[in-house]
């Protein structure tokens, strides 16, 4: 049987639902993970979590399709896609985000495709500061 040479740019790795890991999972290429992980996932590649995936840890990848139960923060350099019935507890950050109907998502999201820096709000006027109960700075000290 002839097998093609292992090219890390298009390698496909699969860890099925009977896999349980503790620690940091690192890979290149593509990874389909459907097991349990107590730890982080770091990669320059693409991650595809299965319906049975249970993850307690952070994800930092290029792209990710999220299914299963996730308790941790997710950062993707390109895109996060959260599929129906996913339970996601943690913050997410990516230039592109897709969330299907039926997702449980508890956390903050930052979606910034153009990498726009947030503008600082102007300081409140003395009248607004008084309404907010903040001390108004007088000209004399």
Short mmCIF file of C-alpha atoms in Angstrom, two decimals:
data_model
loop_
_atom_site.label_atom_id
_atom_site.label_comp_id
_atom_site.label_asym_id
_atom_site.label_seq_id
_atom_site.Cartn_x
_atom_site.Cartn_y
_atom_site.Cartn_z
CA UNK A 1 0.00 0.00 0.00
CA UNK A 2 1.41 3.35 -1.00
CA UNK A 3 0.80 6.16 1.46
CA UNK A 4 1.44 9.75 0.49
CA UNK A 5 4.20 11.53 2.38
CA UNK A 6 3.03 13.22 5.55
CA UNK A 7 2.60 16.90 4.75
CA UNK A 8 1.89 18.89 7.91
CA UNK A 9 -0.03 21.51 5.92
CA UNK A 10 -2.85 19.13 5.02
CA UNK A 11 -2.58 16.41 7.66
CA UNK A 12 -5.88 15.28 9.17
CA UNK A 13 -5.90 14.00 12.74
CA UNK A 14 -8.88 12.37 14.47
CA UNK A 15 -9.40 11.70 18.17
CA UNK A 16 -12.73 9.93 18.71
CA UNK A 17 -15.21 10.02 21.60
CA UNK A 18 -13.42 7.24 23.55
CA UNK A 19 -10.33 9.46 24.03
CA UNK A 20 -9.72 11.27 27.34
CA UNK A 21 -6.73 13.59 27.67
CA UNK A 22 -5.18 15.88 30.29
CA UNK A 23 -2.68 18.48 29.20
CA UNK A 24 -2.05 20.70 26.19
CA UNK A 25 -3.00 19.41 22.75
CA UNK A 26 -0.90 20.80 19.88
CA UNK A 27 -1.24 19.90 16.21
CA UNK A 28 -0.77 21.23 12.70
CA UNK A 29 -3.12 20.83 9.76
CA UNK A 30 -6.63 19.70 10.69
CA UNK A 31 -7.87 18.04 13.89
CA UNK A 32 -11.25 16.49 14.59
CA UNK A 33 -11.67 16.05 18.34
CA UNK A 34 -14.70 14.26 19.78
CA UNK A 35 -13.36 13.18 23.17
CA UNK A 36 -12.74 14.73 26.58
CA UNK A 37 -9.89 17.14 27.26
CA UNK A 38 -8.89 18.78 30.51
CA UNK A 39 -6.39 21.30 29.13
CA UNK A 40 -5.75 23.69 26.26
CA UNK A 41 -5.67 23.29 22.48
CA UNK A 42 -3.10 25.34 20.51
CA UNK A 43 -2.61 25.20 16.76
CA UNK A 44 -1.96 27.15 13.58
CA UNK A 45 -4.47 24.82 11.92
CA UNK A 46 -8.20 24.06 11.92
CA UNK A 47 -10.08 22.40 14.77
CA UNK A 48 -13.39 20.59 14.40
CA UNK A 49 -15.03 19.62 17.70
CA UNK A 50 -17.56 16.79 17.59
CA UNK A 51 -20.95 16.51 19.31
CA UNK A 52 -19.43 14.40 22.12
CA UNK A 53 -16.51 16.77 22.77
CA UNK A 54 -16.12 17.96 26.37
CA UNK A 55 -13.39 20.54 26.89
CA UNK A 56 -12.27 22.29 30.06
CA UNK A 57 -9.61 24.67 28.84
CA UNK A 58 -8.80 27.36 26.30
CA UNK A 59 -8.64 27.04 22.53
CA UNK A 60 -6.25 29.09 20.37
CA UNK A 61 -6.38 28.08 16.69
CA UNK A 62 -6.69 29.44 13.16
CA UNK A 63 -10.31 28.31 12.63
CA UNK A 64 -12.68 26.25 14.76
CA UNK A 65 -16.07 24.59 14.42
CA UNK A 66 -17.45 24.20 17.95
CA UNK A 67 -19.79 21.43 19.05
CA UNK A 68 -20.23 19.66 22.38
CA UNK A 69 -19.57 21.26 25.78
CA UNK A 70 -16.84 23.86 26.14
CA UNK A 71 -15.79 25.56 29.37
CA UNK A 72 -13.01 27.98 28.43
CA UNK A 73 -12.08 30.84 26.16
CA UNK A 74 -11.80 30.46 22.37
CA UNK A 75 -9.55 32.61 20.17
CA UNK A 76 -9.40 32.06 16.41
CA UNK A 77 -7.23 34.00 13.99
CA UNK A 78 -9.81 33.60 11.18
CA UNK A 79 -13.22 32.21 12.20
CA UNK A 80 -15.29 30.62 14.97
CA UNK A 81 -18.39 28.66 14.01
CA UNK A 82 -20.64 27.49 16.87
CA UNK A 83 -23.08 24.74 15.85
CA UNK A 84 -26.59 24.06 17.24
CA UNK A 85 -26.87 22.34 20.65
CA UNK A 86 -23.37 23.49 21.69
CA UNK A 87 -22.92 24.57 25.31
CA UNK A 88 -20.25 27.26 25.39
CA UNK A 89 -19.16 28.91 28.66
CA UNK A 90 -16.32 31.36 28.07
CA UNK A 91 -15.24 34.35 26.03
CA UNK A 92 -14.67 34.22 22.28
CA UNK A 93 -12.59 36.38 19.94
CA UNK A 94 -12.25 36.15 16.15
CA UNK A 95 -12.52 38.27 13.00
CA UNK A 96 -15.55 36.18 11.88
CA UNK A 97 -18.24 34.50 14.00
CA UNK A 98 -21.15 32.22 13.09
CA UNK A 99 -23.61 31.08 15.78
CA UNK A 100 -26.43 28.72 14.86
CA UNK A 101 -29.84 28.72 16.50
CA UNK A 102 -30.08 26.54 19.61
CA UNK A 103 -26.63 27.36 21.04
CA UNK A 104 -26.10 28.02 24.74
CA UNK A 105 -23.43 30.74 24.94
CA UNK A 106 -22.50 32.43 28.21
CA UNK A 107 -19.59 34.82 27.84
CA UNK A 108 -18.30 37.88 26.02
CA UNK A 109 -17.56 38.04 22.32
CA UNK A 110 -15.20 40.23 20.34
CA UNK A 111 -15.72 40.11 16.59
CA UNK A 112 -13.49 42.59 14.83
CA UNK A 113 -12.88 41.73 11.16
CA UNK A 114 -11.27 45.08 10.33
CA UNK A 115 -9.23 45.27 13.55
CA UNK A 116 -10.79 48.62 14.43
CA UNK A 117 -9.44 50.06 17.67
CA UNK A 118 -12.22 51.15 20.04
CA UNK A 119 -12.44 54.91 20.48
CA UNK A 120 -12.07 56.14 24.04
CA UNK A 121 -15.29 57.75 25.28
CA UNK A 122 -15.05 61.49 25.93
CA UNK A 123 -14.79 62.52 29.59
CA UNK A 124 -18.13 63.48 31.13
CA UNK A 125 -19.04 67.15 31.37
CA UNK A 126 -19.25 68.61 34.91
CA UNK A 127 -23.06 68.37 34.76
CA UNK A 128 -22.94 64.68 33.71
CA UNK A 129 -20.33 63.92 36.37
CA UNK A 130 -22.57 65.45 39.03
CA UNK A 131 -25.48 63.24 37.88
CA UNK A 132 -23.25 60.17 38.12
CA UNK A 133 -22.23 61.10 41.66
CA UNK A 134 -18.60 61.65 40.70
CA UNK A 135 -16.77 64.54 42.34
CA UNK A 136 -16.51 67.57 40.12
CA UNK A 137 -13.02 69.04 40.03
CA UNK A 138 -13.05 72.69 40.93
CA UNK A 139 -10.58 75.26 39.66
CA UNK A 140 -9.27 75.90 43.22
CA UNK A 141 -7.30 73.42 45.31
#
